Amino acid sequence: MQRYLNLYGAFLGQQFKSYAEYRANFIIGASSTIMMQAANLLTVWVVMQQIPDFNGWGFSELLLIYGLITLSKSINHMFADNLWTVGRVYIRSGQFDRFLVRPIDPLFHLIADRFCYDGVGNFLVGVVLLGAALAGLDLAWTPLVPLYILLAVLSGGGIFIALNLITCVTSFWIMDSVPVTRAIFDNHLFAQYPLTIYPKAVTTLLTWLIPYGFASFYPASYLLGHDVGVYAWAGPVVAAVLLFAGYRFWQFGLRHYSGTGS
Amino acid sequence: MPAIEVENLRKVFYISKKDPGLAGAVKALFRPRFDEKVAVDGISLRVEPGEMVGYIGVNGAGKSTTIKMLTGVLVPTGGTVRVLGRDPHRDRVANARDVGVVFGQRSQMWWDLALVESLNLIAKIYEIPAARYRELLDEFAATLELNELLSVPIRNMSLGQKMRAELAATLIHEPKVVYLDEPTIGLDLIVKERIRDFIKEQNRTRGTTVILTTHDLGDIEELCQRVIIIDAGHIIFDGPISTIKDRFGKYREITFEVAAGAARLELPAGADVIAAEPRTLALRFDRTQTTASQVAAAVMSQVDVRDFSLAEPDLSAIVKQIYNGALQEEAAA
């Protein structure tokens, strides 16, 4: 574990050097995510100006949900963005083979091979959103609150990573897994809003099948003092189970990897 | 313990079968059908530590597939692979510490990083002790002439520079077994020579086992005592280079310098004229049917010969014959 952390640091340091050569790229990447987020947010804000009460949720409460999921997503974006393109970039070109002849876990190698600086923009937006939400809310602050938020964001990040991992494994068979990953990933858009606004089927979907609800709605509800029962604490368990399943599925896929021609 | 032990190794690929056009693509989506392609069909071989073996065959013969199974990249469909006693796929990490791979034309380094940065990262991945790494870096920089290249990003290197850098990156953790897939492809003669020398040196000083796939038989002649030829997934020859020349160098060439060409020559069976010019006459003969002296005697009795020379069979010509099926003829005869 210690070894992998050190290695991750080494990978990160080297990438920083190569990114430094493309400074404009970095700035454009990070600021474009900030701009995209700003546009999304503006939409929410405009809507809320018209309807201050959204199915019983106030603006700051919505912001809390939105902030939590943005932070969770940014963790995936920063640390595991290569899961998106493993097929397109690594498998199709044959570059994936080199991960398989190195004395480290190939999944770790894949993930460490790229820290996505664009995600930093998302992360900053998430911090601002969360800050604004907390400022607008009247929460009872105990030391538990920041710890709970940290745990919620980390497990939300784990859920995002795990779902992308599971879907990216399909690239061992179909080369380009982006459409599959996107089909699942896009469901997180539902989870940017309170799950109570949806029909039961959608709520069930986001709780049991594609559980992005644990990256936003459930922890936000708990923080706001709504009773969501064990769901308030289920996030870490959901993340752990999904990550474990994802890793096993990845190993299964790896055994079926057939590479490219030469 | 042998360095590599392969028993009855097979690899079958399943390739989805599509009818042409959009309709075909849609049909394949709903009712996928697969073709079996047997890339490697039951090969067995054994390589001792310190051997340098040339692994050759035409494109699509199964060379790369074999190498990928030996390195643990692909899982065999059947049979067993042992590299230094380990199963390279199951024991991936332990295996990777002891082997090095140059994959033909794709780099194992980071495109945007200076060479020395890529090497530093590789040293960390392989956990090479810092002092040892320094030593090796100095040694490789000297033997591969990398000193001025250390600060250059890989993307700015020429093909020859890239390959020298690649060899350093592959051997910096002192692997016991090295697979070189087309290490000299597209390189000029001087770089080729330097790379061959470097490989030879590694083998001599460290006892590195080398498996070399190449289309350049010069590499094989320079480096390998032993050649394995694969065709359509089967090993069709495994033995010393000299044996290939003896057994399969069926045809030899003899060239005469003549005062004047003869209109028609009576030649022993198995001999043919391959080129007739005013002052030279080149013949090819099958040495299973006749001998150089019979051919020479026949020619000299009919033409005024000033000089003649007998060409040694050249490996690439022989291998071409083998690829073209000379081997099967040989076996049938």
Coordinates of C-alpha atoms in Angstrom, one line a residue, chain A residues 85-251:
Chain A
T85 CA -10.6 5.9 -22.5
V86 CA -8.9 2.7 -21.7
G87 CA -10.4 1.1 -24.8
R88 CA -10.0 4.0 -27.2
V89 CA -6.6 5.2 -26.1
Y90 CA -4.8 2.2 -24.5
I91 CA -6.3 -1.0 -25.8
R92 CA -6.8 0.0 -29.5
S93 CA -3.3 1.4 -29.8
G94 CA -1.7 -1.6 -28.1
Q95 CA -0.3 0.6 -25.3
F96 CA -2.2 -1.4 -22.8
D97 CA 0.3 -4.3 -23.2
R98 CA 3.0 -2.4 -21.4
F99 CA 0.9 -2.2 -18.3
L100 CA 0.7 -6.0 -18.3
V101 CA 4.5 -6.5 -18.3
R102 CA 5.3 -4.2 -15.4
P103 CA 5.6 -5.4 -11.8
I104 CA 2.6 -3.4 -10.6
D105 CA -1.1 -3.9 -10.7
P106 CA -2.3 -3.1 -14.3
L107 CA -5.4 -1.2 -13.0
F108 CA -3.2 0.9 -10.7
H109 CA -0.9 1.6 -13.6
L110 CA -3.8 2.6 -15.8
I111 CA -5.2 5.0 -13.2
A112 CA -1.9 6.4 -12.1
D113 CA -0.9 7.0 -15.7
R114 CA -3.0 10.1 -15.8
F115 CA -4.1 12.6 -13.3
C116 CA -6.7 14.7 -15.0
Y117 CA -6.2 18.3 -14.2
D118 CA -9.5 19.3 -15.7
G119 CA -11.1 17.6 -12.7
V120 CA -9.4 20.2 -10.5
G121 CA -11.9 22.7 -11.9
N122 CA -14.8 20.5 -10.9
F123 CA -13.3 20.1 -7.5
L124 CA -13.0 23.8 -6.9
V125 CA -16.6 24.3 -8.1
G126 CA -17.7 21.6 -5.7
V127 CA -15.9 23.3 -2.8
V128 CA -17.5 26.6 -3.6
L129 CA -21.0 25.1 -4.0
L130 CA -20.7 23.2 -0.7
G131 CA -19.4 26.3 1.0
A132 CA -22.3 28.4 -0.3
A133 CA -24.8 25.7 0.7
L134 CA -23.5 25.4 4.2
A135 CA -23.4 29.2 4.5
G136 CA -27.0 29.4 3.5
L137 CA -28.1 26.6 5.8
D138 CA -28.6 26.6 9.5
L139 CA -26.9 23.3 10.4
A140 CA -26.1 22.2 13.9
W141 CA -22.3 22.1 13.6
T142 CA -20.6 19.3 15.5
P143 CA -17.2 17.8 14.7
L144 CA -19.1 15.0 13.1
V145 CA -20.4 17.2 10.3
P146 CA -17.2 17.8 8.4
L147 CA -16.2 14.2 9.0
Y148 CA -19.5 13.0 7.6
I149 CA -19.1 15.3 4.6
L150 CA -15.6 13.9 4.0
L151 CA -16.9 10.4 4.2
A152 CA -19.8 11.1 1.9
V153 CA -17.6 12.7 -0.7
L154 CA -15.1 9.9 -0.6
S155 CA -17.7 7.2 -0.8
G156 CA -19.5 9.2 -3.6
G157 CA -16.2 9.3 -5.4
G158 CA -15.8 5.6 -4.9
I159 CA -19.3 5.0 -6.4
F160 CA -18.4 7.0 -9.5
I161 CA -15.1 5.3 -9.9
A162 CA -16.6 1.8 -9.4
L163 CA -19.4 2.3 -11.9
N164 CA -16.9 3.7 -14.5
L165 CA -14.7 0.7 -13.8
I166 CA -17.4 -1.8 -14.3
T167 CA -18.5 -0.3 -17.5
C168 CA -15.0 0.2 -18.9
V169 CA -14.2 -3.5 -18.5
T170 CA -16.4 -4.0 -21.6
S171 CA -13.6 -2.5 -23.6
F172 CA -11.8 -5.8 -23.3
W173 CA -14.4 -7.2 -25.7
I174 CA -15.7 -4.2 -27.6
M175 CA -12.6 -2.0 -27.8
D176 CA -14.4 1.3 -27.1
S177 CA -16.4 1.3 -23.9
V178 CA -17.2 5.0 -23.9
P179 CA -20.8 4.6 -25.0
V180 CA -21.4 2.0 -22.3
T181 CA -19.8 4.1 -19.6
R182 CA -21.7 7.2 -20.7
A183 CA -25.0 5.4 -20.7
I184 CA -24.5 4.6 -17.0
F185 CA -22.6 7.7 -16.0
D186 CA -25.2 10.1 -17.3
N187 CA -27.7 8.8 -14.7
H188 CA -25.8 10.8 -12.2
L189 CA -27.6 13.9 -13.6
F190 CA -30.8 12.7 -11.9
A191 CA -28.9 12.6 -8.6
Q192 CA -28.1 16.2 -8.8
Y193 CA -31.6 16.8 -7.6
P194 CA -33.6 15.4 -4.7
L195 CA -34.7 11.9 -5.5
T196 CA -38.2 12.7 -4.0
I197 CA -39.1 14.6 -7.1
Y198 CA -39.0 11.5 -9.3
P199 CA -41.3 8.5 -9.8
K200 CA -40.6 5.5 -7.6
A201 CA -38.8 3.7 -10.5
V202 CA -36.2 6.4 -10.8
T203 CA -35.6 6.5 -7.1
T204 CA -35.2 2.8 -7.0
L205 CA -32.8 2.9 -9.9
L206 CA -30.6 5.5 -8.3
T207 CA -30.6 3.6 -5.0
W208 CA -30.3 0.0 -5.9
L209 CA -29.0 -0.3 -9.5
I210 CA -27.0 2.8 -10.3
P211 CA -26.6 4.1 -6.8
Y212 CA -25.6 7.7 -7.4
G213 CA -28.1 8.6 -4.8
F214 CA -25.5 7.8 -2.1
A215 CA -23.2 10.4 -3.6
S216 CA -25.7 13.2 -3.1
F217 CA -29.3 12.8 -2.0
Y218 CA -28.9 10.5 1.0
P219 CA -26.0 12.2 2.7
A220 CA -27.5 15.6 2.0
S221 CA -30.8 14.5 3.5
Y222 CA -29.0 13.2 6.6
L223 CA -27.2 16.5 7.0
L224 CA -30.4 18.4 6.7
G225 CA -32.0 16.2 9.4
H226 CA -34.4 14.3 7.2
D227 CA -34.9 10.8 8.2
V228 CA -33.5 8.4 5.6
G229 CA -32.8 5.5 8.0
V230 CA -29.8 3.4 7.3
Y231 CA -29.3 4.9 3.9
A232 CA -27.6 7.8 5.7
W233 CA -24.7 5.5 6.5
A234 CA -24.9 3.1 3.6
G235 CA -22.7 5.1 1.2
P236 CA -19.3 3.7 2.3
V237 CA -20.7 0.2 2.2
V238 CA -22.2 0.7 -1.3
A239 CA -18.9 2.1 -2.5
A240 CA -16.8 -0.7 -1.0
V241 CA -19.0 -3.4 -2.5
L242 CA -19.1 -1.8 -5.9
L243 CA -15.4 -1.2 -6.0
F244 CA -14.7 -4.8 -5.0
A245 CA -17.2 -6.1 -7.6
G246 CA -15.6 -3.8 -10.2
Y247 CA -12.1 -5.0 -9.4
R248 CA -13.2 -8.6 -9.7
F249 CA -14.9 -7.9 -13.0
W250 CA -11.8 -6.1 -14.2
Q251 CA -9.7 -9.2 -13.5

